[in-house]
Amino acid sequence: MKKLVLVFGILLVPAVASATPQPLPFTYIYETLPKGSLEVEQYVDYTPIRVLDVNGTPVMYGASQLQTEFEYGISDRLELGLYVTFAPSSGLYNQVPPLTEGNGVKERLRLRLAEAGEWPVDIGLYGELVENERELELEAKIILERRIGDLRIVANLWGEREYEDFDSKQGDWVINPTLGVTYQVTPAFHPGIESWLRAEYPDSSPPRTFNLGPQAYVGPTMMFDFGNFWWSTGFYFRVTDVGQVPNPLAGPGGAFGSVWLRMIFGLAF
């Protein structure tokens, strides 16, 4: 009984507004860090996919990717983010398709166009440069957020331009729109629901494949916010090509498992 009381007490503790917690793991919110503030965030993605083992037999494999982000408040409205990304691989499996990230780095800026509540919809702009072992990316987002009491509705209009060959003008257009709703039950507990989609459109216009998409996910989310430390997670179900698991014997397997898990841990200084 004492442990139960302690848990509820923690959930009712007011959060200190010194961080920018992300209640929806795939959707960036409108808020930015205050000037001079620093925050470190660790992303973890996991999805089960089908690959080939060393004997050429299709088996299920837990694919993952990691991102570490360092955020800094340049001003009260402009925020800098620097990422290191890592996509673990194993020599024990073949035909392992890449997920959404590769091994490399990212740099981005997030800008709030006004103070929260000044406009009917709060609007932010986000620009990012990605350099990894697979490609060079230019990424942009328009962040839209509307608060209604303790309810928050957030959307990211998200697009990318990717170049797999640094010397080529050929590349891919990628769209990654997201939409989510989250509710503040207490200052420390925010459940929600979120959807995200990914689709690639190469300049060469090849036939559409499973990995080119569009592939879309929907699922529940929750965030625990303790001020300088917060934890957010989402568990998503693929709602496109339901039940389909591409066979890696015919080429690279599917990069989008039937479920997808993302967790983020944040620590502000």
Short mmCIF file of C-alpha atoms in Angstrom, two decimals:
data_model
loop_
_atom_site.label_atom_id
_atom_site.label_comp_id
_atom_site.label_asym_id
_atom_site.label_seq_id
_atom_site.Cartn_x
_atom_site.Cartn_y
_atom_site.Cartn_z
CA MET A 1 0.00 0.00 0.00
CA LYS A 2 2.84 2.40 0.81
CA LYS A 3 4.42 1.72 -2.59
CA LEU A 4 1.12 2.48 -4.33
CA VAL A 5 0.79 5.77 -2.46
CA LEU A 6 4.37 6.65 -3.41
CA VAL A 7 3.69 6.01 -7.12
CA PHE A 8 0.60 8.24 -7.10
CA GLY A 9 2.53 10.89 -5.17
CA ILE A 10 5.24 10.95 -7.84
CA LEU A 11 2.64 11.30 -10.61
CA LEU A 12 1.17 14.33 -8.87
CA VAL A 13 4.48 16.14 -8.40
CA PRO A 14 4.49 19.35 -10.49
CA ALA A 15 7.09 19.24 -13.25
CA VAL A 16 9.73 21.94 -13.44
CA ALA A 17 9.47 23.71 -16.80
CA SER A 18 13.19 23.66 -17.60
CA ALA A 19 13.12 20.97 -20.29
CA THR A 20 11.19 20.41 -23.53
CA PRO A 21 9.76 16.92 -23.03
CA GLN A 22 8.36 15.20 -26.10
CA PRO A 23 5.02 13.54 -25.20
CA LEU A 24 4.63 12.14 -28.74
CA PRO A 25 7.82 10.23 -29.69
CA PHE A 26 7.64 10.86 -33.47
CA THR A 27 6.12 14.36 -33.38
CA TYR A 28 8.13 17.45 -32.46
CA ILE A 29 6.25 19.94 -30.30
CA TYR A 30 6.18 23.73 -30.66
CA GLU A 31 8.10 24.59 -27.48
CA THR A 32 11.86 25.26 -27.51
CA LEU A 33 14.47 25.36 -24.76
CA PRO A 34 15.04 28.66 -22.93
CA LYS A 35 18.15 30.61 -23.90
CA GLY A 36 21.33 29.01 -22.54
CA SER A 37 19.64 25.73 -21.54
CA LEU A 38 21.05 22.31 -22.47
CA GLU A 39 19.22 19.01 -22.81
CA VAL A 40 20.35 15.49 -23.79
CA GLU A 41 17.88 13.06 -25.33
CA GLN A 42 18.35 9.36 -26.10
CA TYR A 43 16.11 7.71 -28.72
CA VAL A 44 15.68 3.94 -29.04
CA ASP A 45 13.72 2.33 -31.92
CA TYR A 46 12.86 -1.36 -32.25
CA THR A 47 10.86 -3.35 -34.80
CA PRO A 48 10.78 -7.10 -35.57
CA ILE A 49 11.48 -7.91 -39.23
CA ARG A 50 12.25 -11.03 -41.29
CA VAL A 51 15.84 -11.61 -42.49
CA LEU A 52 18.04 -14.56 -43.54
CA ASP A 53 20.28 -16.44 -41.11
CA VAL A 54 23.72 -17.81 -42.09
CA ASN A 55 22.06 -20.88 -43.61
CA GLY A 56 19.78 -18.79 -45.81
CA THR A 57 16.66 -19.55 -43.76
CA PRO A 58 14.15 -16.74 -43.15
CA VAL A 59 14.02 -15.87 -39.43
CA MET A 60 12.62 -13.03 -37.33
CA TYR A 61 15.16 -10.41 -36.25
CA GLY A 62 14.81 -7.49 -33.83
CA ALA A 63 16.04 -4.48 -35.81
CA SER A 64 16.98 -1.38 -33.83
CA GLN A 65 18.47 2.07 -34.18
CA LEU A 66 19.75 4.63 -31.68
CA GLN A 67 19.96 8.43 -31.68
CA THR A 68 21.59 10.70 -29.12
CA GLU A 69 20.62 14.37 -29.36
CA PHE A 70 22.19 17.39 -27.70
CA GLU A 71 19.85 20.41 -27.64
CA TYR A 72 20.86 23.99 -26.81
CA GLY A 73 18.73 27.14 -26.51
CA ILE A 74 20.37 29.78 -28.71
CA SER A 75 17.55 32.16 -27.79
CA ASP A 76 14.15 31.73 -26.18
CA ARG A 77 12.71 30.97 -29.64
CA LEU A 78 15.61 29.32 -31.50
CA GLU A 79 17.03 25.94 -30.58
CA LEU A 80 20.05 24.01 -31.92
CA GLY A 81 20.11 20.21 -32.02
CA LEU A 82 23.14 17.98 -32.72
CA TYR A 83 22.64 14.21 -33.16
CA VAL A 84 24.76 11.09 -33.31
CA THR A 85 22.95 8.14 -34.93
CA PHE A 86 23.80 4.43 -34.77
CA ALA A 87 22.10 1.50 -36.51
CA PRO A 88 23.45 -1.79 -35.03
CA SER A 89 24.09 -4.64 -37.46
CA SER A 90 25.04 -8.30 -37.12
CA GLY A 91 27.21 -10.47 -39.35
CA LEU A 92 25.01 -13.45 -38.46
CA TYR A 93 22.17 -12.29 -40.72
CA ASN A 94 21.77 -11.40 -44.41
CA GLN A 95 19.30 -9.28 -46.33
CA VAL A 96 18.86 -6.93 -43.34
CA PRO A 97 17.18 -3.77 -44.71
CA PRO A 98 18.10 -0.37 -43.28
CA LEU A 99 15.50 1.31 -41.09
CA THR A 100 14.95 5.06 -41.11
CA GLU A 101 18.42 5.97 -39.79
CA GLY A 102 22.06 5.14 -40.58
CA ASN A 103 25.36 5.58 -38.80
CA GLY A 104 26.23 9.27 -38.87
CA VAL A 105 25.40 12.73 -37.56
CA LYS A 106 22.67 15.37 -37.86
CA GLU A 107 22.40 19.11 -37.26
CA ARG A 108 19.11 20.98 -36.95
CA LEU A 109 17.43 24.23 -35.89
CA ARG A 110 13.92 24.67 -34.48
CA LEU A 111 12.31 28.13 -34.47
CA ARG A 112 9.11 29.33 -32.79
CA LEU A 113 7.39 32.06 -34.82
CA ALA A 114 5.47 33.59 -31.89
CA GLU A 115 4.78 33.11 -28.22
CA ALA A 116 2.47 30.25 -27.27
CA GLY A 117 -1.19 31.19 -27.59
CA GLU A 118 -0.64 34.39 -29.58
CA TRP A 119 -1.93 32.75 -32.75
CA PRO A 120 -4.91 30.37 -33.14
CA VAL A 121 -2.37 27.65 -33.99
CA ASP A 122 1.20 27.79 -32.69
CA ILE A 123 3.65 27.41 -35.60
CA GLY A 124 7.29 26.37 -35.57
CA LEU A 125 9.84 25.75 -38.32
CA TYR A 126 12.42 22.97 -38.29
CA GLY A 127 15.38 22.43 -40.65
CA GLU A 128 17.88 19.57 -40.52
CA LEU A 129 21.00 18.34 -42.34
CA VAL A 130 21.87 14.63 -42.14
CA GLU A 131 25.19 13.02 -43.07
CA ASN A 132 25.48 9.26 -42.66
CA GLU A 133 27.08 6.22 -44.27
CA ARG A 134 24.16 5.78 -46.67
CA GLU A 135 23.17 9.24 -47.81
CA LEU A 136 23.02 13.00 -47.44
CA GLU A 137 19.61 14.37 -46.39
CA LEU A 138 17.96 17.76 -46.26
CA GLU A 139 14.90 17.73 -44.00
CA ALA A 140 12.22 20.29 -43.19
CA LYS A 141 9.19 20.34 -40.89
CA ILE A 142 6.35 22.73 -40.21
CA ILE A 143 5.24 22.19 -36.61
CA LEU A 144 1.57 22.92 -35.85
CA GLU A 145 0.25 22.80 -32.29
CA ARG A 146 -3.06 23.68 -30.65
CA ARG A 147 -3.70 23.56 -26.90
CA ILE A 148 -7.23 23.27 -25.52
CA GLY A 149 -6.90 23.21 -21.75
CA ASP A 150 -4.93 20.09 -20.87
CA LEU A 151 -5.39 18.66 -24.37
CA ARG A 152 -2.62 19.14 -26.93
CA ILE A 153 -2.99 18.44 -30.68
CA VAL A 154 0.26 18.42 -32.66
CA ALA A 155 1.10 17.77 -36.33
CA ASN A 156 4.39 17.78 -38.22
CA LEU A 157 4.30 18.43 -41.97
CA TRP A 158 7.57 16.68 -42.70
CA GLY A 159 9.53 16.17 -45.91
CA GLU A 160 13.05 15.14 -46.92
CA ARG A 161 15.34 15.22 -49.92
CA GLU A 162 17.84 12.33 -49.88
CA TYR A 163 20.94 11.73 -52.01
CA GLU A 164 22.46 8.26 -51.83
CA ASP A 165 25.30 9.17 -54.20
CA PHE A 166 27.02 12.40 -53.09
CA ASP A 167 28.13 13.11 -56.68
CA SER A 168 24.74 12.49 -58.28
CA LYS A 169 21.80 14.79 -58.82
CA GLN A 170 19.49 11.79 -58.55
CA GLY A 171 17.85 11.18 -55.21
CA ASP A 172 14.62 10.50 -53.34
CA TRP A 173 11.79 12.62 -52.06
CA VAL A 174 10.49 11.37 -48.71
CA ILE A 175 7.39 12.39 -46.78
CA ASN A 176 7.00 11.65 -43.04
CA PRO A 177 3.85 13.41 -41.77
CA THR A 178 2.84 12.84 -38.15
CA LEU A 179 -0.24 13.63 -36.08
CA GLY A 180 -0.86 13.10 -32.39
CA VAL A 181 -3.06 14.00 -29.43
CA THR A 182 -1.87 14.02 -25.83
CA TYR A 183 -3.62 14.87 -22.56
CA GLN A 184 -2.12 16.06 -19.27
CA VAL A 185 -3.77 13.88 -16.63
CA THR A 186 -1.35 15.25 -14.04
CA PRO A 187 1.71 17.49 -14.54
CA ALA A 188 3.82 14.31 -14.55
CA PHE A 189 1.66 11.93 -16.64
CA HIS A 190 0.64 12.53 -20.27
CA PRO A 191 -1.04 9.68 -22.22
CA GLY A 192 -1.86 10.06 -25.89
CA ILE A 193 -2.25 8.52 -29.33
CA GLU A 194 -0.04 9.16 -32.36
CA SER A 195 0.19 8.26 -36.04
CA TRP A 196 3.07 8.54 -38.49
CA LEU A 197 3.68 7.68 -42.13
CA ARG A 198 6.73 7.23 -44.32
CA ALA A 199 6.87 7.07 -48.12
CA GLU A 200 9.81 7.39 -50.54
CA TYR A 201 9.63 8.59 -54.15
CA PRO A 202 12.91 8.02 -56.07
CA ASP A 203 13.65 10.23 -59.06
CA SER A 204 14.07 7.10 -61.19
CA SER A 205 10.40 6.17 -60.55
CA PRO A 206 10.87 2.42 -59.98
CA PRO A 207 7.87 0.15 -59.32
CA ARG A 208 6.44 0.68 -55.85
CA THR A 209 7.76 -1.79 -53.26
CA PHE A 210 6.94 -2.53 -49.62
CA ASN A 211 9.91 -0.52 -48.33
CA LEU A 212 9.15 2.49 -50.52
CA GLY A 213 5.73 2.63 -48.88
CA PRO A 214 3.66 4.42 -47.98
CA GLN A 215 3.71 2.63 -44.62
CA ALA A 216 1.68 4.05 -41.74
CA TYR A 217 1.55 3.33 -38.01
CA VAL A 218 -0.88 4.23 -35.20
CA GLY A 219 -0.56 3.54 -31.50
CA PRO A 220 -0.78 4.66 -27.87
CA THR A 221 1.85 6.84 -26.22
CA MET A 222 2.65 7.99 -22.71
CA MET A 223 5.10 10.38 -21.09
CA PHE A 224 6.29 10.73 -17.52
CA ASP A 225 7.65 14.21 -16.86
CA PHE A 226 9.65 14.91 -13.69
CA GLY A 227 11.01 18.30 -14.72
CA ASN A 228 14.69 17.91 -15.53
CA PHE A 229 14.16 14.24 -16.40
CA TRP A 230 11.44 12.75 -18.60
CA TRP A 231 10.62 9.51 -20.38
CA SER A 232 8.35 9.10 -23.41
CA THR A 233 7.33 5.92 -25.23
CA GLY A 234 5.02 4.82 -28.02
CA PHE A 235 3.93 1.39 -29.24
CA TYR A 236 2.65 1.46 -32.83
CA PHE A 237 0.82 -0.97 -35.10
CA ARG A 238 1.30 -0.91 -38.86
CA VAL A 239 -2.06 -0.16 -40.50
CA THR A 240 -0.87 -0.51 -44.11
CA ASP A 241 -0.18 -3.92 -45.73
CA VAL A 242 -1.59 -5.49 -42.56
CA GLY A 243 -0.23 -8.99 -42.00
CA GLN A 244 2.35 -8.75 -44.79
CA VAL A 245 5.92 -9.82 -43.92
CA PRO A 246 8.13 -9.58 -47.05
CA ASN A 247 10.23 -12.68 -47.73
CA PRO A 248 13.97 -11.78 -47.79
CA LEU A 249 14.60 -14.67 -50.25
CA ALA A 250 13.22 -12.33 -52.91
CA GLY A 251 15.56 -9.46 -51.92
CA PRO A 252 15.93 -7.17 -48.91
CA GLY A 253 13.22 -7.91 -46.39
CA GLY A 254 10.69 -5.44 -45.12
CA ALA A 255 12.12 -2.55 -43.07
CA PHE A 256 8.75 -1.90 -41.41
CA GLY A 257 7.69 -4.55 -38.92
CA SER A 258 4.08 -5.16 -37.96
CA VAL A 259 4.80 -3.25 -34.73
CA TRP A 260 7.25 -0.45 -33.88
CA LEU A 261 8.46 0.70 -30.48
CA ARG A 262 10.12 4.06 -29.79
CA MET A 263 11.38 5.30 -26.41
CA ILE A 264 13.02 8.64 -25.58
CA PHE A 265 14.80 9.59 -22.37
CA GLY A 266 15.52 13.28 -21.74
CA LEU A 267 17.74 15.02 -19.19
CA ALA A 268 17.98 18.82 -18.88
CA PHE A 269 20.86 20.78 -17.32
#
